[in-house]
Coordinates of C-alpha atoms in Angstrom, one line a residue:
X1 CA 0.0 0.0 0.0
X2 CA 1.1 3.4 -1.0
X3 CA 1.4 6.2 1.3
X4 CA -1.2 8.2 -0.8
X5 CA -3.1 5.1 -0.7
X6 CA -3.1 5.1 3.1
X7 CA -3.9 8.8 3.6
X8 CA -6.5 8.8 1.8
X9 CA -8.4 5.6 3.6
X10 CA -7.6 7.6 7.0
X11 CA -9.5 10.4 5.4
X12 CA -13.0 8.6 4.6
X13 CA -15.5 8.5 7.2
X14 CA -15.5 5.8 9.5
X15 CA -18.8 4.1 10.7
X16 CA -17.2 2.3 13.9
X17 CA -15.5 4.9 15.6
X18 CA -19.0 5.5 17.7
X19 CA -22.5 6.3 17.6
X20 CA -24.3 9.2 15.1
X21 CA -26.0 10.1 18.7
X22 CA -27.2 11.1 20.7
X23 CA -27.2 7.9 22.3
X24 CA -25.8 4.3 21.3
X25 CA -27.1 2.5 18.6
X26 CA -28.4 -0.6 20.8
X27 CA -32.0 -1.7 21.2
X28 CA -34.2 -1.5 24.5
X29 CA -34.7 -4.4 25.7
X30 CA -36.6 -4.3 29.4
X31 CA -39.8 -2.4 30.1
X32 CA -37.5 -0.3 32.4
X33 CA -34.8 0.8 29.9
X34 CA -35.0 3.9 28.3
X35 CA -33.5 7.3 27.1
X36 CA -34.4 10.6 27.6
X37 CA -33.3 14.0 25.8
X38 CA -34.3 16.9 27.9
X39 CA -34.7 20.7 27.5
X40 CA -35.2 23.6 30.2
X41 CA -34.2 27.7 28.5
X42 CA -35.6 30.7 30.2
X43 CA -36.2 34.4 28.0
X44 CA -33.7 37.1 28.5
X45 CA -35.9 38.8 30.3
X46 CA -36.7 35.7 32.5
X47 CA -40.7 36.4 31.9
X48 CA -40.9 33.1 29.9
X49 CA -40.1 29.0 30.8
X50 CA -40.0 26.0 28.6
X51 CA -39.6 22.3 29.7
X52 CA -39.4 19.8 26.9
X53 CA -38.7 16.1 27.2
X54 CA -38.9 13.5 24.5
X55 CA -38.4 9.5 25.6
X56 CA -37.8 6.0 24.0
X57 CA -39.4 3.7 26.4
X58 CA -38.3 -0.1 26.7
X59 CA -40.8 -3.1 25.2
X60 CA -44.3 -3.2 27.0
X61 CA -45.3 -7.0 28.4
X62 CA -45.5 -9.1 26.0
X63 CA -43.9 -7.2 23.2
X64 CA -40.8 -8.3 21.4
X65 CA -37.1 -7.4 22.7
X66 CA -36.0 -3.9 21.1
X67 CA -39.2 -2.2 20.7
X68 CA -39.6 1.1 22.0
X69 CA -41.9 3.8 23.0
X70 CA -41.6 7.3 22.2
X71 CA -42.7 10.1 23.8
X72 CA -41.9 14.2 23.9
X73 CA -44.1 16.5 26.4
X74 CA -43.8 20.3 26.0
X75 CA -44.7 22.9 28.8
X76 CA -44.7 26.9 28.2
X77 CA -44.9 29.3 31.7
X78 CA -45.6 33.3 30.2
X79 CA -45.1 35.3 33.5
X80 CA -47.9 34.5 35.9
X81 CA -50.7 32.4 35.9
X82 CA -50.5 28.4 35.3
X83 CA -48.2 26.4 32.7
X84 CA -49.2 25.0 29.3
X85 CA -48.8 22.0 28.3
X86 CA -48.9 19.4 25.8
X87 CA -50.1 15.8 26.1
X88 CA -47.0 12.9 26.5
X89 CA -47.9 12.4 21.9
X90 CA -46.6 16.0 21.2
X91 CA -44.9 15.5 17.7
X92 CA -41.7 16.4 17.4
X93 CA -38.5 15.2 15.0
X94 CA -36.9 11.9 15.5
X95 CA -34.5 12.4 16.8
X96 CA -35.0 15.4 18.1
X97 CA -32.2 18.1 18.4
X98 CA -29.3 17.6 20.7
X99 CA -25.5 19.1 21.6
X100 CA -25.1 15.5 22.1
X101 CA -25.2 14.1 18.2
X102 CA -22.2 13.9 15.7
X103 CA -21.3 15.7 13.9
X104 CA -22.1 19.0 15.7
X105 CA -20.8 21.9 14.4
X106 CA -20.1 24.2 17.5
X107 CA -21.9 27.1 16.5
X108 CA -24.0 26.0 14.1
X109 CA -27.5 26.6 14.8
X110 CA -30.2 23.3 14.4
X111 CA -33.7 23.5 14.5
X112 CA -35.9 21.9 16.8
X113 CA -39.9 21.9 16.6
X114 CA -42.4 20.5 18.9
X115 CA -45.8 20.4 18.8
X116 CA -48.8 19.8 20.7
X117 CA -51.5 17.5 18.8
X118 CA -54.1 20.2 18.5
X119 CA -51.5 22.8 17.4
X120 CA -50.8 24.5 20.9
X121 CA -48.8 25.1 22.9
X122 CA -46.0 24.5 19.8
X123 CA -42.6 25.7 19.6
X124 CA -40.0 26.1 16.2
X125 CA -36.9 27.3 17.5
X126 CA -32.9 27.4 16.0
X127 CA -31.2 26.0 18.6
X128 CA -26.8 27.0 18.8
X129 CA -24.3 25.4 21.4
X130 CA -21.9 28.1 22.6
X131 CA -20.9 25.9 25.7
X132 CA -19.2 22.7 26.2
X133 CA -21.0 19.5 28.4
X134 CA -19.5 18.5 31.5
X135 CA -18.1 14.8 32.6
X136 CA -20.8 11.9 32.4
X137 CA -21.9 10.8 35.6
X138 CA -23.7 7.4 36.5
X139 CA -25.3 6.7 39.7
X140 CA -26.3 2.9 41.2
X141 CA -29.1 1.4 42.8
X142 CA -31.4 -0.7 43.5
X143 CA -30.2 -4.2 42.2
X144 CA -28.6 -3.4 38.9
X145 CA -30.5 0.1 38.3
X146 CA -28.7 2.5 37.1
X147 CA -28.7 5.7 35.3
X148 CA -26.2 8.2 33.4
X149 CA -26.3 11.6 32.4
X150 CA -24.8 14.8 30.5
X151 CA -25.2 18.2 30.7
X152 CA -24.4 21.5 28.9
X153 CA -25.6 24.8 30.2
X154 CA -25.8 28.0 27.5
X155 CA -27.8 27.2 24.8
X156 CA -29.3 29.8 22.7
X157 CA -32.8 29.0 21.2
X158 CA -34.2 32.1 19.0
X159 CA -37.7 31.3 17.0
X160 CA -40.9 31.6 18.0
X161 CA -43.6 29.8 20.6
X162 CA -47.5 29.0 20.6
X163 CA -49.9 29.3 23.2
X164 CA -52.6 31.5 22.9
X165 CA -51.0 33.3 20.2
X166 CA -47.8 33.3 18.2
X167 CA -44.9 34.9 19.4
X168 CA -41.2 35.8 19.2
X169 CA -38.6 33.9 21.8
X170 CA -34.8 35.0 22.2
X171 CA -34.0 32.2 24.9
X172 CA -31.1 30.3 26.4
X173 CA -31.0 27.4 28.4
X174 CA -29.5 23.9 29.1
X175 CA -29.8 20.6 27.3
X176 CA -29.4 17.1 28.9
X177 CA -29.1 13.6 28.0
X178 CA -29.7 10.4 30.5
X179 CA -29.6 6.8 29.5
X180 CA -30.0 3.7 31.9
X181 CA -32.5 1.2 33.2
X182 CA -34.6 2.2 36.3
X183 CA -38.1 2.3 37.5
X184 CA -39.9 4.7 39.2
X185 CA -40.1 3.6 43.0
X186 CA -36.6 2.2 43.2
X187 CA -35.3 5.5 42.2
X188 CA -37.0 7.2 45.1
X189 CA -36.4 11.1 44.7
X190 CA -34.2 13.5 43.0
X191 CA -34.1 17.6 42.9
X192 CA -31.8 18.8 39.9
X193 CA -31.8 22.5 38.6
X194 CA -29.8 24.8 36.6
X195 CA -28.9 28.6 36.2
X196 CA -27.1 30.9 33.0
X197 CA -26.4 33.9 33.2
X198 CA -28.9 35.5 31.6
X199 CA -27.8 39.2 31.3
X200 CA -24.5 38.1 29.0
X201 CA -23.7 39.0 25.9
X202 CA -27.0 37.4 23.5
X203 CA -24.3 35.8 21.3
X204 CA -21.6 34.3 23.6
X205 CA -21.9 31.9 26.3
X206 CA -23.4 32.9 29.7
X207 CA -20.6 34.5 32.0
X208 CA -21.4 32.1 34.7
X209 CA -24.0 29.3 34.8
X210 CA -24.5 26.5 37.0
X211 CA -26.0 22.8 37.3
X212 CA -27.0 21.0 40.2
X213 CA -27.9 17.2 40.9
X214 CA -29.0 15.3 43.8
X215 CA -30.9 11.1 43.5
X216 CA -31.6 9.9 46.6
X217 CA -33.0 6.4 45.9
X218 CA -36.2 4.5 47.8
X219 CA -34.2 1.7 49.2
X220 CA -31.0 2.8 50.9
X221 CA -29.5 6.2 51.4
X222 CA -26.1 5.0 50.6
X223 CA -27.1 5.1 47.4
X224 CA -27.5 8.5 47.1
X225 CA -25.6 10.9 44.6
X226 CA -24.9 14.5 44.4
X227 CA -22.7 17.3 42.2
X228 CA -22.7 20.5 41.5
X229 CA -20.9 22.3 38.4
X230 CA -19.7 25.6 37.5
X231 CA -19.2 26.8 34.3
X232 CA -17.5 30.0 33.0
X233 CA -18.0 31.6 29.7
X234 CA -18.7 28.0 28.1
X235 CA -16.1 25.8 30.4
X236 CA -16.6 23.9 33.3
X237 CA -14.2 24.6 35.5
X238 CA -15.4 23.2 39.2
X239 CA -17.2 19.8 39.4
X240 CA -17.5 19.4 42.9
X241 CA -18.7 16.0 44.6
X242 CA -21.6 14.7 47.0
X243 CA -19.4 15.1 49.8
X244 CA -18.7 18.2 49.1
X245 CA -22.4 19.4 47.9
X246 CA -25.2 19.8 51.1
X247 CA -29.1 21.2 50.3
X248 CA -31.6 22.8 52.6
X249 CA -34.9 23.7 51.7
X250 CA -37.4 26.3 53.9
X251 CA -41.3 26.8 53.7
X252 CA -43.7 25.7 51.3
X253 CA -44.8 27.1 47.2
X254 CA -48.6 28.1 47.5
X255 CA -50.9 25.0 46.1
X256 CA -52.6 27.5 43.8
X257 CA -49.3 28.2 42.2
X258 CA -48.8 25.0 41.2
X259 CA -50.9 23.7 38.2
X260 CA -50.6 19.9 36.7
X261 CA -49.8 18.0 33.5
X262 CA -50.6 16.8 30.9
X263 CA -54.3 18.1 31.2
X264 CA -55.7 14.6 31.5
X265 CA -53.3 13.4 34.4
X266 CA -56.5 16.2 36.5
X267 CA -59.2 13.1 35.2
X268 CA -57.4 10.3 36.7
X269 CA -58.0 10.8 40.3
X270 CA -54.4 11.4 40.9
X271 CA -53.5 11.9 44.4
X272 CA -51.9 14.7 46.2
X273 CA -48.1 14.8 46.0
X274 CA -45.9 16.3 48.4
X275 CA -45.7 19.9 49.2
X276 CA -42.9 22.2 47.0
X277 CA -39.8 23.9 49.0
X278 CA -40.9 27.7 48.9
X279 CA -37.1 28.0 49.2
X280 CA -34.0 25.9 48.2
X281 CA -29.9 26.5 48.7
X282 CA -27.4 24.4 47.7
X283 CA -23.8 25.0 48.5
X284 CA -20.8 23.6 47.4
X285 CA -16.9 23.7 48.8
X286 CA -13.5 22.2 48.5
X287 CA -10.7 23.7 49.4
X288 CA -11.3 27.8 49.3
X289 CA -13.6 27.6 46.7
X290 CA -17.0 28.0 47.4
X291 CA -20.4 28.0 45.1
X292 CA -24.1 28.9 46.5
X293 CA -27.1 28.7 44.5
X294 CA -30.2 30.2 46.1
X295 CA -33.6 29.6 44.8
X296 CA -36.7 31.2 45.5
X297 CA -39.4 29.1 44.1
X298 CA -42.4 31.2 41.7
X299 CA -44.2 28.5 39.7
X300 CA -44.9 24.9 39.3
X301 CA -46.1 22.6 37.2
X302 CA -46.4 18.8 38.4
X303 CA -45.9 16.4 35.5
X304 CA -47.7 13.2 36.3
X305 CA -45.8 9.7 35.5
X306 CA -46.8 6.7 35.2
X307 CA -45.7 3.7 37.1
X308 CA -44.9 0.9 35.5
X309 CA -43.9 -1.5 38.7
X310 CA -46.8 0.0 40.4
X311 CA -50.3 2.1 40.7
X312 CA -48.3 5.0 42.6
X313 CA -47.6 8.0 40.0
X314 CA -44.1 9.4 40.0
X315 CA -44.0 13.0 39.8
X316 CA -42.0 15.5 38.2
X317 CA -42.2 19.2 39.3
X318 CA -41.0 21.9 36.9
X319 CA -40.4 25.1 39.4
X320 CA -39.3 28.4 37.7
X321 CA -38.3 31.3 40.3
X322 CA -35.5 33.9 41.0
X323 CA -32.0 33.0 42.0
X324 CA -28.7 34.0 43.0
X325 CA -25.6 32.6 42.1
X326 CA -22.4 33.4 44.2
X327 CA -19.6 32.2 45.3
X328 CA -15.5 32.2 44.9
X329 CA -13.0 30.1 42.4
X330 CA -9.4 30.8 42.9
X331 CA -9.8 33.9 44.5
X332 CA -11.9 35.2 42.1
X333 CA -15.5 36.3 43.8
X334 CA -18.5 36.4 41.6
X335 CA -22.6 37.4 42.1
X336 CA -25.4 37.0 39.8
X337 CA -29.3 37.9 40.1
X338 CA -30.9 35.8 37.5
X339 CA -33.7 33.1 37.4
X340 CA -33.5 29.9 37.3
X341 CA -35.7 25.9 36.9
X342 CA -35.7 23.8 39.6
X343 CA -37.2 20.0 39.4
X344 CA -38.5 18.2 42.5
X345 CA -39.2 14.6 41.9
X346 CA -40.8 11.6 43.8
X347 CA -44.1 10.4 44.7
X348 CA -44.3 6.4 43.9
X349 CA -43.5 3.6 46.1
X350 CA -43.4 -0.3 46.0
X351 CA -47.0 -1.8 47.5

């Protein structure tokens, strides 16, 4: 072989150096598998919330190893009043958007468009990465449950949004990805949230922005996981560790603030879930360095799940609110006002 010859076989593509993406390309193959690809921005302005989350789902009783469910809900908050939401059948592409697939030109913006079944609420936006994702992280539990996830804090969405009526969005946000097998009663509880800075330049990554994770599973605390990660004008540069990361919460959100989804979850006699934190602070330190998120809770929306391993739904509680982000990193002291989405999840348990 020639050494043009070899050049130019290193220059074709290769298929088998990993996955298109966003996640391998392996089947589902237990009820309790799946994949998830999830979305949270805030407006500039911080008037305006949307949570998106589309699924594959593992094979249903009965059904044949490697078929999967899909699913993508979409929820819009507009300043006060209660959330809207889509239905779990809101269509959407397949796959839908994500920092996660390859190739991925950096700054090249992608569109992503989600739509209710009856037209509203409905989003087409052109989604841009200016940030880069932080470690993957895994957490056990439960005999053999697991799951794994990746975030990346600053991305810009620009487009528009439907609820009532059509209207322009200049957004940024954070994008997720989690894999792994797991039902909802084993994994008992997690609170996760997630601030930019939203007062940065519209076109460059957030000065500061921050992402926060806490699982505490049903069956034994030791399982429990926690992090905390800072970024910097699109680069992580603290990961700190559930020893170093400690949470306290204080009052409770008003019930009236806190509306539910999808709209049919209200027709299935759902039972009441456990009260929101009116106030939540996490705080992170190693060494000198020091990070404290501060949440003050505004607005809720309780995202009903079903069970599959029992008749107890899970729930998922989209919070939007006002924070502040402080701390220090190698000397260097820091303070933003901004606002921020916070979920609170739990709810089911084993009969």
């Amino acid at each position: 072989m020639t050494s043009f010859e070899y050049t130019n076989r290193l220059a074709k593509p290769r298929l088998g150096l990993g996955p298109a993406g966003p996640f391998p390309d392996t089947p589902l193959n237990d009820p309790i598998d799946r994949r998830w690809l999830h979305y949270a921005f805030l407006s500039r302005d911080g008037k305006k919330a949307l949570v998106a989350n589309s699924s594959w789902l593992g094979p249903g009783e009965n059904e044949p190893p490697g078929t999967e469910r899909f699913a993508t809900i979409l929820l819009l908050h507009d300043g006060d009043g209660p959330w809207h939401s889509s239905q779990f059948n809101a269509r959407t592409e397949r796959p839908p958007w994500s920092a996660f697939s390859r190739p991925h030109a950096h700054r090249a913006p992608q569109s992503l468009t989600i739509t209710s079944a009856n037209g509203s609420p409905a989003v087409a936006l052109e989604l841009q990465r200016t940030s880069r994702n932080c470690t993957s992280q895994c957490a056990f539990f439960a005999n053999h449950q697991h799951l794994r996830w990746q975030s990346e804090t600053g991305v810009l969405a620009k487009g528009t949004w439907t609820t009532d009526t059509e209207q322009s969005v200049d957004l940024v946000g954070y994008h997720e990805r989690v894999r792994g097998r797991w039902g909802w009663p084993d994994l008992g509880e997690w609170v996760f949230g997630f601030a930019n800075d939203l007062g940065a330049d519209p076109d460059e990554p957030p000065e500061w922005a921050c992402v926060f994770t806490f699982i505490r599973p049903e069956a034994d605390c030791r399982e429990a996981t926690a992090s905390m990660m800072l970024w910097h004008r699109g680069r992580m540069i603290r990961h700190f560790p559930r020893r170093n990361v400690s949470f306290a919460v204080r009052g409770e959100l008003d019930r009236d603030r806190i509306s539910t989804a999808p709209p049919l979850a209200t027709l299935l006699g759902t039972g009441a879930m456990s009260p929101i934190p009116r106030r939540l602070a996490i705080i992170a330190r190693q060494g000198d360095d020091h990070v404290v998120l501060d949440f003050d809770a505004d607005w809720a929306v309780r995202i009903v799940i079903p069970s599959e391993t029992s008749l107890h739904p899970f729930s998922v509680h989209e919070v939007v609110g006002a924070c502040l982000l402080e701390g220090s990193v190698n000397g260097r002291r820091f303070a933003v006002e901004t606002r921020g989405i916070v979920e609170f999840s739990g709810g089911a348990h084993v009969d």
